[in-house]
Amino acid sequence: GRVRAKLQVFLAAWALSPAKRAALAEQRGPGVTRVWCYAPGYLFPDRADVAGIGEVTGFEARAASVATAQVAPTDAGKKLGLAASWGPAVPIVPLFSVTATPEETLATYADGTPAVAVRRSEKGIDVFVGVPQLTPELLRALARPAGVHLFTEGKATVWAAEGFLSVQAHESGPLRIDVGRRGAVADALSGKTLGEGPRLTLTLKKGEVLVLKY
C-alpha cells in the first residue's frame, strides 16, 4: 500500500506469512498490473504447497515437468512484442505452470504448457511468469498495456524522477529517447540544450551516462 505504481513486479514473493497473504489480497484492485515471478506464495511457514500460488495470483497452478526452463513466445505474446525464446536452457525443479486460455498465454514451455500468462479481471491485471528470468523485452511488453511510459526502446538503463532522466547506454550508437512531453531537454550537469521533447535521438558510447533535465 506504500507504492502507487501502474506496474508492480514481485520478484521473490515466494515465502509469505498469512498476514502478508491477506495484505496482498486486500491491495489487489483495478488500474494496477501485478507481475508474479517464479513461485509466488508457494512456501508457507510449515509447508510448500502449489495451491498457494493460486491464492496469491488468481491462477490455478501446477508443477511443470519439462527438460528445460526455456520458453517461447506464443502468437499472443508476439503481438505484444515478444520475439525470441528466453530463459535458462537447463532443468529447474521446482518449476510451475498455470491454467490459462491461448489468448491469456504469452509464452509456453517446450511441452506447450503456459509459462507466462496474463489475466484481466475486476481486480486489475495479474501476470504469472513461471520462467525464472525477466528480460527487457518482456518488461516492455507488460508495461505497454499497463499504461507505463517507456523512455526508450533502445538498450539502456534508465532512472527517471521529477523531471530528471539518467540514461546509461548498453551499446554505442544512436539512442532514441521519449521524455513524454514538449519542451527543451538539457544536460542537467552542463545546462546545454540537447534537443526538444517529446522525442530526440542522442549518440552515446557504450557505458556512457547522461543525466538529462526536461
CSV table of C-alpha atoms in Angstrom, one decimal:
chain,number,residue,atom,x,y,z
A,1,GLY,CA,0.0,0.0,0.0
A,2,ARG,CA,3.0,2.3,0.1
A,3,VAL,CA,3.8,2.3,-3.6
A,4,ARG,CA,1.3,3.6,-6.1
A,5,ALA,CA,2.6,2.2,-9.4
A,6,LYS,CA,0.8,1.0,-12.5
A,7,LEU,CA,3.2,-1.9,-12.9
A,8,GLN,CA,4.3,-3.8,-9.8
A,9,VAL,CA,6.9,-6.6,-10.1
A,10,PHE,CA,7.0,-9.2,-7.3
A,11,LEU,CA,10.4,-10.8,-7.8
A,12,ALA,CA,10.6,-13.0,-4.7
A,13,ALA,CA,7.2,-13.3,-3.0
A,14,TRP,CA,7.8,-17.0,-2.6
A,15,ALA,CA,7.5,-17.3,1.2
A,16,LEU,CA,4.6,-15.3,2.7
A,17,SER,CA,3.1,-15.2,6.1
A,18,PRO,CA,-0.7,-15.4,6.5
A,19,ALA,CA,-0.7,-11.6,7.3
A,20,LYS,CA,1.3,-10.8,4.1
A,21,ARG,CA,-1.0,-13.0,2.0
A,22,ALA,CA,-4.1,-11.2,3.4
A,23,ALA,CA,-2.5,-7.8,2.8
A,24,LEU,CA,-1.6,-8.6,-0.8
A,25,ALA,CA,-5.1,-9.9,-1.5
A,26,GLU,CA,-6.6,-6.8,0.0
A,27,GLN,CA,-4.5,-4.5,-2.2
A,28,ARG,CA,-5.4,-6.1,-5.5
A,29,GLY,CA,-7.5,-3.7,-7.4
A,30,PRO,CA,-8.2,-2.1,-10.8
A,31,GLY,CA,-5.6,0.1,-12.5
A,32,VAL,CA,-2.6,-2.0,-11.5
A,33,THR,CA,-0.7,-4.7,-13.3
A,34,ARG,CA,1.0,-7.2,-10.9
A,35,VAL,CA,3.8,-9.4,-12.2
A,36,TRP,CA,4.2,-12.5,-10.1
A,37,CYS,CA,7.6,-14.2,-10.7
A,38,TYR,CA,8.5,-17.9,-10.5
A,39,ALA,CA,6.8,-19.3,-7.3
A,40,PRO,CA,4.7,-16.6,-5.6
A,41,GLY,CA,3.0,-17.9,-2.5
A,42,TYR,CA,4.4,-21.4,-2.9
A,43,LEU,CA,6.1,-21.5,0.6
A,44,PHE,CA,4.0,-21.5,3.8
A,45,PRO,CA,5.6,-21.3,7.3
A,46,ASP,CA,5.0,-25.0,7.7
A,47,ARG,CA,5.0,-26.5,4.1
A,48,ALA,CA,5.4,-26.0,0.4
A,49,ASP,CA,2.0,-26.0,-1.5
A,50,VAL,CA,1.4,-25.2,-5.1
A,51,ALA,CA,-2.2,-24.1,-4.2
A,52,GLY,CA,-0.6,-21.1,-2.5
A,53,ILE,CA,0.3,-19.7,-6.0
A,54,GLY,CA,-3.3,-19.6,-7.0
A,55,GLU,CA,-4.2,-17.9,-3.7
A,56,VAL,CA,-1.8,-15.1,-4.4
A,57,THR,CA,-2.1,-14.7,-8.1
A,58,GLY,CA,-5.6,-15.9,-9.1
A,59,PHE,CA,-4.2,-18.5,-11.4
A,60,GLU,CA,-4.7,-22.2,-10.8
A,61,ALA,CA,-1.1,-23.5,-10.7
A,62,ARG,CA,0.5,-26.9,-11.0
A,63,ALA,CA,4.0,-28.4,-11.2
A,64,ALA,CA,5.7,-28.3,-14.6
A,65,SER,CA,7.7,-31.3,-15.7
A,66,VAL,CA,10.0,-30.2,-18.6
A,67,ALA,CA,13.6,-30.8,-19.6
A,68,THR,CA,14.4,-27.1,-19.7
A,69,ALA,CA,13.1,-23.8,-18.3
A,70,GLN,CA,13.5,-22.1,-21.6
A,71,VAL,CA,10.2,-20.7,-23.0
A,72,ALA,CA,9.0,-19.5,-26.4
A,73,PRO,CA,6.5,-16.7,-27.2
A,74,THR,CA,3.0,-17.6,-28.4
A,75,ASP,CA,1.1,-15.6,-31.1
A,76,ALA,CA,-0.5,-13.6,-28.3
A,77,GLY,CA,3.0,-12.9,-26.9
A,78,LYS,CA,4.3,-11.9,-30.3
A,79,LYS,CA,1.5,-9.3,-30.7
A,80,LEU,CA,2.8,-7.6,-27.5
A,81,GLY,CA,6.4,-7.6,-28.9
A,82,LEU,CA,7.9,-10.8,-27.6
A,83,ALA,CA,10.1,-12.1,-30.5
A,84,ALA,CA,12.7,-14.5,-29.2
A,85,SER,CA,12.8,-17.5,-26.8
A,86,TRP,CA,14.4,-16.9,-23.4
A,87,GLY,CA,15.1,-18.5,-20.1
A,88,PRO,CA,17.7,-20.9,-18.6
A,89,ALA,CA,18.2,-23.8,-21.0
A,90,VAL,CA,18.6,-26.2,-18.1
A,91,PRO,CA,16.1,-28.3,-16.0
A,92,ILE,CA,14.9,-26.4,-12.9
A,93,VAL,CA,13.0,-28.0,-10.0
A,94,PRO,CA,10.5,-27.0,-8.9
A,95,LEU,CA,9.0,-25.2,-11.9
A,96,PHE,CA,5.4,-24.2,-12.3
A,97,SER,CA,2.8,-23.7,-14.9
A,98,VAL,CA,-0.8,-22.3,-14.7
A,99,THR,CA,-4.2,-22.9,-16.3
A,100,ALA,CA,-4.7,-20.2,-18.9
A,101,THR,CA,-6.5,-19.8,-22.3
A,102,PRO,CA,-4.5,-19.4,-25.5
A,103,GLU,CA,-5.4,-15.7,-25.5
A,104,GLU,CA,-4.0,-15.3,-22.0
A,105,THR,CA,-0.8,-17.3,-22.7
A,106,LEU,CA,2.2,-15.2,-23.7
A,107,ALA,CA,4.8,-17.9,-23.7
A,108,THR,CA,5.0,-21.7,-23.2
A,109,TYR,CA,7.4,-24.3,-22.1
A,110,ALA,CA,8.7,-26.9,-24.6
A,111,ASP,CA,5.7,-29.1,-23.9
A,112,GLY,CA,3.2,-26.4,-24.8
A,113,THR,CA,2.1,-25.6,-21.2
A,114,PRO,CA,1.7,-21.9,-20.2
A,115,ALA,CA,4.9,-20.4,-18.8
A,116,VAL,CA,3.8,-16.7,-18.9
A,117,ALA,CA,0.2,-15.8,-18.7
A,118,VAL,CA,-1.8,-12.6,-18.2
A,119,ARG,CA,-5.4,-12.3,-16.8
A,120,ARG,CA,-7.6,-9.3,-16.6
A,121,SER,CA,-10.4,-9.0,-14.0
A,122,GLU,CA,-12.2,-6.5,-11.8
A,123,LYS,CA,-9.1,-6.7,-9.6
A,124,GLY,CA,-6.8,-5.4,-12.3
A,125,ILE,CA,-4.3,-7.4,-14.3
A,126,ASP,CA,-2.3,-10.3,-12.9
A,127,VAL,CA,0.7,-11.8,-14.8
A,128,PHE,CA,2.3,-15.1,-13.9
A,129,VAL,CA,5.9,-15.5,-15.0
A,130,GLY,CA,7.0,-19.1,-14.4
A,131,VAL,CA,10.3,-18.9,-16.2
A,132,PRO,CA,12.9,-17.6,-13.7
A,133,GLN,CA,14.1,-14.8,-15.8
A,134,LEU,CA,12.9,-11.3,-16.7
A,135,THR,CA,14.1,-9.6,-19.9
A,136,PRO,CA,13.8,-6.0,-21.1
A,137,GLU,CA,11.6,-7.3,-23.9
A,138,LEU,CA,9.2,-9.0,-21.5
A,139,LEU,CA,9.0,-6.0,-19.2
A,140,ARG,CA,8.3,-3.6,-22.1
A,141,ALA,CA,5.6,-6.0,-23.3
A,142,LEU,CA,3.9,-5.8,-19.9
A,143,ALA,CA,4.5,-2.1,-19.4
A,144,ARG,CA,2.7,-1.0,-22.5
A,145,PRO,CA,-0.8,-2.4,-21.7
A,146,ALA,CA,-0.3,-1.3,-18.1
A,147,GLY,CA,0.0,2.3,-19.3
A,148,VAL,CA,3.6,2.8,-18.2
A,149,HIS,CA,5.6,5.4,-20.1
A,150,LEU,CA,8.7,3.9,-21.8
A,151,PHE,CA,11.5,6.5,-22.1
A,152,THR,CA,13.4,4.4,-24.7
A,153,GLU,CA,13.0,1.2,-26.7
A,154,GLY,CA,16.8,1.0,-27.0
A,155,LYS,CA,19.4,-0.9,-25.0
A,156,ALA,CA,19.9,1.3,-22.0
A,157,THR,CA,19.4,1.5,-18.2
A,158,VAL,CA,17.0,4.3,-17.3
A,159,TRP,CA,16.3,6.1,-14.0
A,160,ALA,CA,13.6,8.8,-14.0
A,161,ALA,CA,12.1,11.1,-11.4
A,162,GLU,CA,10.7,14.6,-11.1
A,163,GLY,CA,11.8,15.9,-14.5
A,164,PHE,CA,15.3,14.3,-14.4
A,165,LEU,CA,16.3,11.3,-16.5
A,166,SER,CA,19.5,9.3,-16.2
A,167,VAL,CA,20.5,7.1,-19.1
A,168,GLN,CA,23.4,4.6,-19.4
A,169,ALA,CA,24.0,3.2,-22.9
A,170,HIS,CA,24.5,-0.6,-23.3
A,171,GLU,CA,25.9,-0.2,-26.8
A,172,SER,CA,27.5,2.5,-28.9
A,173,GLY,CA,25.3,4.4,-31.4
A,174,PRO,CA,22.1,6.4,-31.6
A,175,LEU,CA,19.6,6.1,-28.8
A,176,ARG,CA,16.0,7.4,-29.2
A,177,ILE,CA,14.5,8.9,-26.1
A,178,ASP,CA,10.9,9.9,-25.4
A,179,VAL,CA,10.5,12.2,-22.4
A,180,GLY,CA,6.8,12.2,-22.8
A,181,ARG,CA,6.2,16.0,-23.1
A,182,ARG,CA,7.2,19.0,-25.2
A,183,GLY,CA,10.0,21.4,-24.2
A,184,ALA,CA,13.7,21.7,-24.1
A,185,VAL,CA,15.8,18.7,-23.0
A,186,ALA,CA,19.1,19.7,-21.5
A,187,ASP,CA,22.2,18.1,-20.0
A,188,ALA,CA,21.5,18.5,-16.3
A,189,LEU,CA,25.1,18.9,-15.3
A,190,SER,CA,26.3,21.4,-18.0
A,191,GLY,CA,23.0,23.1,-18.8
A,192,LYS,CA,23.5,22.6,-22.5
A,193,THR,CA,20.3,22.1,-24.5
A,194,LEU,CA,20.5,18.8,-26.4
A,195,GLY,CA,17.1,18.8,-28.2
A,196,GLU,CA,13.4,19.3,-28.0
A,197,GLY,CA,10.9,16.9,-26.5
A,198,PRO,CA,9.0,14.8,-26.5
A,199,ARG,CA,11.3,12.7,-28.7
A,200,LEU,CA,15.0,13.2,-29.5
A,201,THR,CA,17.9,11.0,-30.6
A,202,LEU,CA,21.3,11.1,-28.9
A,203,THR,CA,24.5,9.4,-29.9
A,204,LEU,CA,26.2,7.7,-27.0
A,205,LYS,CA,29.2,5.4,-26.4
A,206,LYS,CA,28.8,2.1,-24.7
A,207,GLY,CA,28.7,2.6,-20.9
A,208,GLU,CA,28.3,6.4,-21.2
A,209,VAL,CA,25.9,8.0,-18.8
A,210,LEU,CA,23.8,11.2,-19.4
A,211,VAL,CA,21.7,13.0,-16.8
A,212,LEU,CA,19.0,14.9,-18.5
A,213,LYS,CA,16.6,17.6,-17.4
A,214,TYR,CA,13.3,18.0,-19.2
